Coordinates of C-alpha atoms and ligand atoms in Angstrom, one line a residue:
M15 CA 76.5 194.7 112.6
Q16 CA 74.3 191.7 112.2
K17 CA 75.8 191.2 108.8
K18 CA 76.8 187.6 109.3
E19 CA 78.6 187.5 106.0
G20 CA 81.0 190.1 107.3
F21 CA 82.4 193.2 105.7
T22 CA 83.0 192.8 102.1
S23 CA 85.8 195.3 101.8
K24 CA 88.2 197.0 104.1
I25 CA 86.8 200.4 103.4
G26 CA 83.4 199.0 104.4
F27 CA 84.8 198.1 107.7
V28 CA 86.5 201.4 108.2
L29 CA 83.4 203.4 107.3
A30 CA 81.2 201.4 109.6
A31 CA 83.5 201.6 112.5
A32 CA 84.1 205.3 111.9
G33 CA 80.3 205.8 111.6
S34 CA 80.0 204.3 115.1
A35 CA 83.0 206.2 116.5
V36 CA 82.1 209.7 115.1
G37 CA 79.0 211.0 116.8
L38 CA 77.9 213.1 119.7
G39 CA 81.1 212.2 121.5
N40 CA 83.1 214.3 119.0
I41 CA 80.7 217.2 118.5
W42 CA 78.9 217.5 121.8
R43 CA 81.1 215.9 124.5
F44 CA 84.6 216.7 123.4
P45 CA 84.2 220.5 123.1
Y46 CA 82.5 220.9 126.4
L47 CA 85.0 218.8 128.3
T48 CA 87.9 220.6 126.7
A49 CA 86.4 224.0 127.5
K50 CA 85.7 222.9 131.1
Y51 CA 89.0 221.3 131.8
G52 CA 91.3 224.1 130.8
G53 CA 91.5 224.0 127.0
G54 CA 95.0 223.3 125.7
I55 CA 96.0 221.1 128.6
F56 CA 93.0 218.9 128.1
L57 CA 93.6 218.7 124.4
L58 CA 97.2 217.7 124.9
T59 CA 96.4 215.1 127.5
Y60 CA 93.7 213.7 125.2
L61 CA 96.0 213.4 122.2
V62 CA 98.7 211.7 124.3
L63 CA 96.2 209.2 125.5
V64 CA 94.7 208.5 122.1
L65 CA 98.1 207.8 120.6
T66 CA 99.0 205.4 123.4
F67 CA 96.1 203.9 125.4
G68 CA 93.4 204.5 122.9
Y69 CA 95.5 203.0 120.1
A70 CA 96.5 199.9 122.0
L71 CA 93.0 199.1 123.2
L72 CA 91.5 199.8 119.8
V73 CA 93.9 197.4 118.1
A74 CA 93.5 194.8 120.9
E75 CA 89.7 194.8 120.7
N76 CA 89.6 194.5 116.9
A77 CA 92.1 191.6 117.1
I78 CA 90.2 189.8 119.9
G79 CA 87.0 190.0 117.7
R80 CA 88.8 188.9 114.6
M81 CA 90.5 186.0 116.3
T82 CA 87.3 184.6 117.7
G83 CA 84.7 185.8 115.3
K84 CA 82.5 186.6 118.4
G85 CA 81.2 189.5 120.4
P86 CA 82.7 190.4 123.7
I87 CA 81.0 187.8 125.9
G88 CA 81.7 185.0 123.6
A89 CA 85.2 186.1 122.9
F90 CA 86.1 186.4 126.6
R91 CA 84.5 183.1 127.2
E92 CA 86.3 181.3 124.5
F93 CA 89.8 182.5 125.6
C94 CA 89.1 181.8 129.2
A95 CA 87.7 178.4 128.7
G96 CA 89.6 175.7 130.6
K97 CA 91.6 178.3 132.5
K98 CA 91.6 177.9 136.2
S99 CA 90.9 180.3 139.1
F100 CA 92.0 183.9 138.4
L101 CA 92.5 183.6 134.6
G102 CA 89.2 181.8 134.3
S103 CA 87.4 184.6 136.1
V104 CA 88.7 187.1 133.6
R105 CA 85.7 186.1 131.5
I106 CA 83.4 188.5 133.4
G107 CA 85.2 191.2 131.5
G108 CA 83.0 190.3 128.6
W109 CA 79.9 191.1 130.6
I110 CA 81.3 194.4 131.8
N111 CA 82.1 195.4 128.2
S112 CA 78.5 194.5 127.3
I113 CA 76.7 196.3 130.0
V114 CA 78.3 199.7 129.2
P115 CA 76.5 200.3 126.0
M116 CA 73.2 199.5 127.8
I117 CA 73.9 202.4 130.2
I118 CA 75.0 204.7 127.5
V119 CA 72.3 204.3 124.9
P120 CA 69.4 205.8 127.0
Y121 CA 71.2 209.1 127.7
Y122 CA 72.7 209.1 124.2
C123 CA 69.1 209.2 122.9
V124 CA 68.3 212.0 125.3
I125 CA 71.1 214.1 123.8
G126 CA 70.1 212.9 120.4
G127 CA 66.6 214.3 121.3
W128 CA 68.2 217.7 122.1
V129 CA 69.8 217.7 118.7
T130 CA 66.5 216.9 117.1
K131 CA 64.8 219.7 119.0
Y132 CA 67.5 222.1 117.7
V133 CA 66.8 221.2 114.1
F134 CA 63.3 222.5 114.7
A135 CA 64.5 225.4 116.9
M136 CA 66.7 226.6 114.0
M137 CA 63.9 226.2 111.5
C138 CA 61.1 227.8 113.5
N139 CA 62.8 230.8 115.2
P140 CA 64.4 233.8 113.5
V141 CA 68.0 233.2 114.2
A142 CA 68.4 236.7 115.6
R143 CA 66.7 235.4 118.7
F144 CA 69.9 233.6 119.6
S145 CA 72.2 236.6 119.0
K146 CA 74.8 236.9 121.8
D147 CA 73.5 240.3 122.9
A148 CA 69.8 239.2 123.1
V149 CA 68.5 238.5 126.6
E150 CA 65.6 236.3 127.7
K151 CA 64.2 235.1 131.0
F152 CA 64.8 231.8 132.6
A153 CA 63.2 231.1 135.9
G154 CA 62.6 234.9 136.3
T155 CA 66.2 235.8 135.7
E156 CA 67.5 237.6 132.6
M157 CA 70.4 235.9 130.8
A158 CA 71.8 235.4 127.3
A159 CA 68.9 234.4 125.1
S160 CA 70.5 231.2 123.8
T161 CA 71.2 230.1 127.4
A162 CA 67.7 230.8 128.5
Y163 CA 66.3 229.0 125.5
F164 CA 68.3 225.9 126.2
Q165 CA 67.5 226.0 129.9
N166 CA 63.8 226.5 129.3
F167 CA 63.8 223.6 127.0
V168 CA 65.7 221.0 129.1
T169 CA 63.9 221.9 132.3
S170 CA 60.4 221.6 130.8
T171 CA 58.8 218.2 131.5
W172 CA 57.2 216.9 128.3
E173 CA 59.0 218.5 125.4
P174 CA 62.4 216.9 126.0
I175 CA 60.7 213.5 126.6
G176 CA 58.9 213.9 123.2
F177 CA 62.1 214.6 121.4
F178 CA 64.0 211.9 123.1
L179 CA 61.3 209.4 122.1
L180 CA 61.3 210.7 118.6
F181 CA 65.1 210.3 118.2
M182 CA 65.0 206.8 119.8
L183 CA 62.1 205.7 117.5
I184 CA 63.9 206.8 114.3
N185 CA 66.9 204.7 115.3
V186 CA 64.9 201.7 116.5
I187 CA 63.0 201.6 113.2
V188 CA 66.2 201.7 111.2
A189 CA 67.7 198.9 113.4
A190 CA 64.5 196.8 113.4
F191 CA 64.1 196.9 109.6
G192 CA 67.8 196.3 109.1
V193 CA 68.2 199.3 106.8
E194 CA 71.5 200.4 108.3
K195 CA 73.2 199.9 104.9
G196 CA 71.0 202.7 103.6
V197 CA 72.0 204.9 106.5
E198 CA 75.6 204.1 106.0
R199 CA 75.4 205.1 102.3
F200 CA 73.8 208.4 103.3
N201 CA 76.5 208.9 105.8
K202 CA 79.2 208.5 103.2
I203 CA 77.9 211.7 101.7
L204 CA 76.8 213.5 104.8
M205 CA 79.9 213.0 107.0
P206 CA 82.2 214.8 104.5
I207 CA 79.7 217.6 104.2
L208 CA 79.6 217.9 108.0
I209 CA 83.4 218.1 108.2
L210 CA 83.5 220.7 105.4
L211 CA 80.9 222.7 107.2
I212 CA 82.8 222.5 110.5
I213 CA 86.0 223.7 108.7
A214 CA 84.1 226.6 107.1
I215 CA 82.7 227.6 110.5
C216 CA 86.2 227.3 112.0
I217 CA 87.5 229.7 109.4
Y218 CA 84.7 232.1 110.0
C219 CA 85.3 232.0 113.8
G220 CA 88.9 232.8 113.2
F221 CA 87.8 236.3 112.1
L222 CA 85.6 237.0 115.2
P223 CA 86.9 239.8 117.4
N224 CA 88.8 238.3 120.3
A225 CA 89.1 234.9 118.6
G226 CA 92.8 234.9 119.2
A227 CA 92.3 234.5 122.9
G228 CA 90.0 231.5 122.1
F229 CA 92.6 229.8 119.9
R230 CA 95.2 230.4 122.6
Y231 CA 92.9 228.8 125.2
Y232 CA 92.3 225.8 123.0
L233 CA 95.8 225.3 121.6
M234 CA 98.3 226.5 124.2
P235 CA 98.4 224.0 127.2
D236 CA 98.6 225.8 130.5
P237 CA 100.2 223.4 133.0
A238 CA 98.6 225.2 135.9
K239 CA 95.3 223.9 134.8
F240 CA 96.4 220.3 135.0
S241 CA 94.9 218.0 137.6
Y242 CA 93.9 214.4 138.2
M243 CA 90.5 215.3 136.8
T244 CA 92.0 216.3 133.5
V245 CA 93.3 212.7 133.0
V246 CA 90.1 211.1 134.3
A247 CA 87.9 213.2 132.0
A248 CA 90.2 212.7 129.0
M249 CA 90.3 209.0 129.6
G250 CA 86.5 208.7 129.8
Q251 CA 86.3 210.8 126.7
L252 CA 88.7 208.5 124.9
F253 CA 86.7 205.4 125.6
F254 CA 83.4 207.1 124.7
S255 CA 84.7 208.7 121.5
L256 CA 86.6 205.7 120.1
S257 CA 83.8 203.4 121.1
I258 CA 86.2 201.2 123.1
A259 CA 85.8 199.2 126.3
M260 CA 82.2 198.5 125.4
G261 CA 82.4 195.6 123.1
I262 CA 81.7 197.5 120.0
M263 CA 85.1 197.2 118.4
I264 CA 85.3 193.5 119.4
T265 CA 82.1 193.0 117.5
Y266 CA 83.3 194.9 114.5
G267 CA 86.5 193.0 114.6
A268 CA 84.5 189.8 114.4
Y269 CA 83.1 190.8 111.1
M270 CA 86.4 191.8 109.6
R271 CA 88.0 189.6 107.0
K272 CA 91.3 187.8 107.8
E273 CA 93.1 189.3 104.8
D274 CA 92.3 192.9 105.7
D275 CA 95.1 194.9 107.3
L276 CA 94.0 195.5 110.8
V277 CA 96.7 198.0 111.6
S278 CA 96.0 200.4 108.9
S279 CA 92.2 200.1 109.5
V280 CA 92.7 201.1 113.1
N281 CA 95.0 203.9 112.2
Q282 CA 92.3 205.3 109.9
I283 CA 89.6 205.1 112.6
E284 CA 91.9 206.7 115.1
I285 CA 92.8 209.6 112.8
F286 CA 89.3 210.2 111.6
D287 CA 87.7 210.2 115.0
T288 CA 90.3 212.4 116.7
G289 CA 90.4 214.7 113.7
V290 CA 86.6 215.4 113.9
A291 CA 86.8 216.0 117.6
F292 CA 89.7 218.3 117.1
L293 CA 87.9 220.3 114.5
A294 CA 84.7 220.5 116.6
G295 CA 86.8 222.0 119.4
L296 CA 88.4 224.4 117.0
M297 CA 85.0 225.5 115.9
I298 CA 83.3 225.9 119.2
I299 CA 85.9 226.9 121.8
P300 CA 87.2 230.1 120.1
C301 CA 83.6 231.3 119.8
V302 CA 82.8 230.6 123.5
V303 CA 85.9 232.6 124.5
A304 CA 85.2 235.3 122.0
F305 CA 81.6 235.7 123.1
G306 CA 82.0 235.2 126.9
G307 CA 85.7 235.1 127.8
E308 CA 87.6 232.2 129.5
K309 CA 85.2 232.2 132.4
A310 CA 82.4 231.2 130.1
A311 CA 84.6 228.4 128.7
E312 CA 85.5 227.1 132.2
S313 CA 81.9 227.0 133.3
A314 CA 80.8 225.1 130.2
G315 CA 78.6 222.1 130.7
V316 CA 76.5 219.7 128.6
G317 CA 74.7 222.6 126.9
L318 CA 77.8 224.1 125.3
V319 CA 77.1 223.2 121.6
F320 CA 73.4 224.1 122.0
I321 CA 74.1 227.5 123.5
T322 CA 77.2 228.6 121.6
M323 CA 76.5 227.4 118.1
P324 CA 73.2 229.3 117.7
Q325 CA 74.9 232.4 118.8
V326 CA 77.5 231.9 116.0
F327 CA 74.7 231.3 113.5
A328 CA 73.0 234.5 114.6
S329 CA 76.2 236.4 113.9
F330 CA 76.3 236.2 110.1
P331 CA 73.9 236.6 107.2
G332 CA 72.5 233.2 106.1
G333 CA 73.3 231.8 109.5
Q334 CA 69.7 230.5 109.8
F335 CA 70.2 228.1 106.9
V336 CA 73.6 227.0 108.1
G337 CA 72.2 226.4 111.6
V338 CA 69.5 224.1 110.2
A339 CA 72.1 222.2 108.1
F340 CA 74.5 221.9 111.0
F341 CA 72.0 220.3 113.4
I342 CA 70.7 218.0 110.7
L343 CA 74.2 216.8 109.9
V344 CA 75.0 216.3 113.6
L345 CA 71.7 214.4 113.9
F346 CA 73.0 212.0 111.2
A347 CA 76.3 211.5 112.9
A348 CA 74.5 210.8 116.2
A349 CA 72.1 208.4 114.5
T350 CA 74.8 206.1 113.1
S351 CA 76.4 205.9 116.6
A352 CA 73.1 205.3 118.3
I353 CA 72.3 202.5 115.8
S354 CA 75.6 200.8 116.5
L355 CA 74.9 201.0 120.2
L356 CA 71.5 199.5 119.7
E357 CA 72.8 196.8 117.5
T358 CA 75.4 195.8 120.0
N359 CA 72.8 195.5 122.8
V360 CA 70.4 193.6 120.6
H361 CA 73.1 191.2 119.6
T362 CA 74.1 190.6 123.3
I363 CA 70.5 190.2 124.5
C364 CA 69.7 187.8 121.6
Q365 CA 72.7 185.6 122.2
E366 CA 72.7 185.5 125.9
L367 CA 69.0 185.2 126.6
K368 CA 68.5 183.0 123.5
I369 CA 65.5 185.0 122.4
S370 CA 64.4 186.4 119.0
R371 CA 65.7 189.6 117.6
A372 CA 62.3 191.2 117.9
K373 CA 62.0 190.4 121.6
A374 CA 65.6 191.6 122.2
I375 CA 64.7 194.9 120.4
F376 CA 61.6 195.2 122.6
L377 CA 63.6 194.6 125.8
N378 CA 66.2 197.2 124.9
V379 CA 63.6 199.8 123.9
M380 CA 61.8 199.3 127.2
E381 CA 65.1 199.8 129.0
I382 CA 65.9 202.9 127.0
I383 CA 62.5 204.4 127.6
V384 CA 62.6 203.9 131.4
I385 CA 66.2 205.1 132.0
G386 CA 66.0 207.8 129.3
A387 CA 62.7 209.3 130.7
V388 CA 64.2 209.3 134.2
T389 CA 67.3 211.1 132.8
V390 CA 65.2 213.7 131.1
L391 CA 63.1 214.3 134.2
G392 CA 66.4 214.8 136.1
Y393 CA 66.4 218.3 134.8
S394 CA 62.8 219.0 135.8
V395 CA 60.6 217.2 138.3
L396 CA 63.5 214.9 139.5
S397 CA 66.0 217.7 139.7
F398 CA 66.4 217.1 143.4
V399 CA 67.8 213.6 142.7
K400 CA 71.6 213.7 142.9
P401 CA 72.6 210.0 142.8
L402 CA 76.1 210.5 144.0
K403 CA 75.2 212.9 146.8
F404 CA 77.2 210.8 149.3
I405 CA 80.6 211.5 147.5
P406 CA 81.3 215.2 148.2
K407 CA 83.2 215.7 145.0
Y408 CA 80.2 214.5 142.9
S409 CA 77.4 215.7 145.1
G410 CA 76.1 218.1 142.5
M411 CA 75.8 215.7 139.6
D412 CA 72.4 215.3 138.0
I413 CA 71.2 212.0 136.6
L414 CA 72.6 212.4 133.1
D415 CA 76.0 213.4 134.5
T416 CA 75.9 210.4 136.8
L417 CA 75.2 207.8 134.1
D418 CA 77.8 209.4 131.9
F419 CA 80.3 209.3 134.8
I420 CA 79.6 205.8 135.9
S421 CA 79.9 204.4 132.4
N422 CA 82.9 206.4 131.2
S423 CA 85.0 206.9 134.3
V424 CA 84.2 203.8 136.2
L425 CA 82.9 200.8 134.1
M426 CA 85.0 201.5 131.0
P427 CA 88.3 201.6 132.9
I428 CA 87.3 198.4 134.6
G429 CA 86.3 196.8 131.3
A430 CA 89.6 198.0 129.8
I431 CA 91.6 196.4 132.6
F432 CA 89.9 193.1 131.9
T433 CA 90.7 193.4 128.2
T434 CA 94.3 194.1 129.0
V435 CA 94.6 191.2 131.4
L436 CA 93.0 189.0 128.7
V437 CA 95.5 190.2 126.2
V438 CA 98.6 189.9 128.3
A439 CA 97.9 187.0 130.6
V440 CA 95.3 184.8 128.8
I441 CA 96.0 185.2 125.1
G442 CA 99.6 186.2 125.4
I443 CA 101.1 189.4 124.0
E444 CA 103.2 187.6 121.3
R445 CA 100.3 185.6 120.0
I446 CA 98.0 188.6 119.6
S447 CA 100.8 190.7 118.1
R448 CA 101.4 188.0 115.5
E449 CA 97.7 188.1 114.6
I450 CA 97.7 191.8 114.3
R451 CA 100.9 192.1 112.4
G452 CA 100.2 189.4 109.9
D453 CA 103.1 189.3 107.5
K454 CA 103.5 193.1 107.4
K455 CA 105.7 195.4 109.3
W456 CA 104.0 197.1 112.2
Y457 CA 105.6 200.3 113.2
R458 CA 103.7 200.9 116.4
E459 CA 104.0 197.4 117.7
W460 CA 106.3 198.5 120.6
V461 CA 103.7 201.2 121.6
F462 CA 101.0 198.5 121.7
Q463 CA 103.1 196.0 123.7
F464 CA 104.5 198.7 126.1
C465 CA 101.0 200.1 126.8
M466 CA 99.5 196.7 127.2
C467 CA 102.2 195.2 129.4
V468 CA 103.3 198.2 131.4
I469 CA 101.1 201.3 131.3
V470 CA 97.5 200.5 131.0
V471 CA 96.6 198.7 134.2
P472 CA 98.4 200.9 136.7
C473 CA 97.1 204.1 135.1
L474 CA 93.6 202.8 135.0
L475 CA 93.8 201.8 138.6
V476 CA 94.8 205.4 139.5
V477 CA 92.0 206.7 137.4
L478 CA 89.6 204.4 139.2
L479 CA 90.9 205.3 142.6
N480 CA 90.5 208.9 141.8
A481 CA 87.0 208.4 140.4
T482 CA 86.0 207.0 143.7
G483 CA 86.7 210.3 145.2
L484 CA 89.5 208.9 147.4
L485 CA 92.3 210.7 145.6
G486 CA 92.6 214.3 144.4
Ligands
LIG525 N1 81.7 206.9 119.9 C1 80.4 207.5 119.7 C2 80.5 209.0 119.7 O1 81.5 209.6 119.8 C3 79.5 207.1 120.8 C4 79.4 205.6 120.9 C5 79.8 205.0 121.9 C6 78.9 204.9 119.8 C7 79.8 203.6 122.0 C8 78.8 203.6 119.8 C9 79.3 203.0 120.9 O2 79.5 209.6 119.7

């Protein structure tokens, strides 16, 4: 993202943005949230939001970046310059957008560490160990072996820290030496392989006994399962997965050439990102239901991919090899996203503190190590720490959940409100629409304008109120 010369082709832009968007959000976060929040109803809510909210914000952020050629702080500052009182204060939106990736990157690296561990876990254990009928002990209790294996790993003290640091280091080295281009090139080959592999696993899962119930759970919305939390969770997921409300798409937009068609680029990112998430759900959820019933799906948590996928790999010949390949590919998808997070932070720190890139990397690494290590320990020696204990609804959240919740369900909606106010009240909806449209026909212009002017702010306010625990 530090490529000052900008993207040299439209496809270069789309691939870089898609590389940032497609990551753990699609493969780790989306399936477990879908399982937990009622399957089909969550999927439906998510799709509606992507096509309205997500789309509008994605377009808006890219346009803001392209109009100013700046990152979020600079762009907000430029538009708000000279404006008085309220409109002038909208500029803090740039800061909110910039702080979010700093909160996300430490725990992103923690989960990246889990993926790294599972590459080794798949290599070093006979895959039969994870078979759905095998049992192992965790804390003295017998349970499904793959669950016990995961729990034993995350609740140990040093191992997860080691893998977290390993994952972080790989990404920092790539960012520090500026070899992202190489990684992107790799990804051009590996992403399609990952998608093909996911499709193949989906087909295999379709033949599992009881898979029908799983497909029904995933694809048939059950209105009885709908609640405020469905929307809050889907909204948070949308921000996370599309990499919006955190300055990333503004920064990407800044590197986009004027002559490139913004609308079709955004369409491609949206379709790609949502497609991969949909497929990941189609791969995992029928298996959870087939192996453990709907109850297992509803009690899903952050460990879902790590618990269910090994069980799937244990269920067919050659699964060991597929398991290793799967986690390596996920690791790559995670790395491109982590690198884009790092790049954004480094860019912000460099510009705002006026320090060298090396110092900015150092500062960011220190921050990641401290917050990441505390997050890891939240599952072991710090497991008594429940940061949101004082809000009854969230009293059980551990540190990772809390960071995830604060960034996705609190700060990102606030950031998105600022972006919307910037678009509607400061820049002006007509002016930005003209920039986006160029001289082409833009079919979804009314969706964009309607969302920006009418829907986004009230809905986000409701989401925020709900997040505070005051509603629902
Ligand atoms: N969108 C990425 C994912 O789905 C995560 C991410 C968020 C990456 C923000 C960059 C910035 O995994």
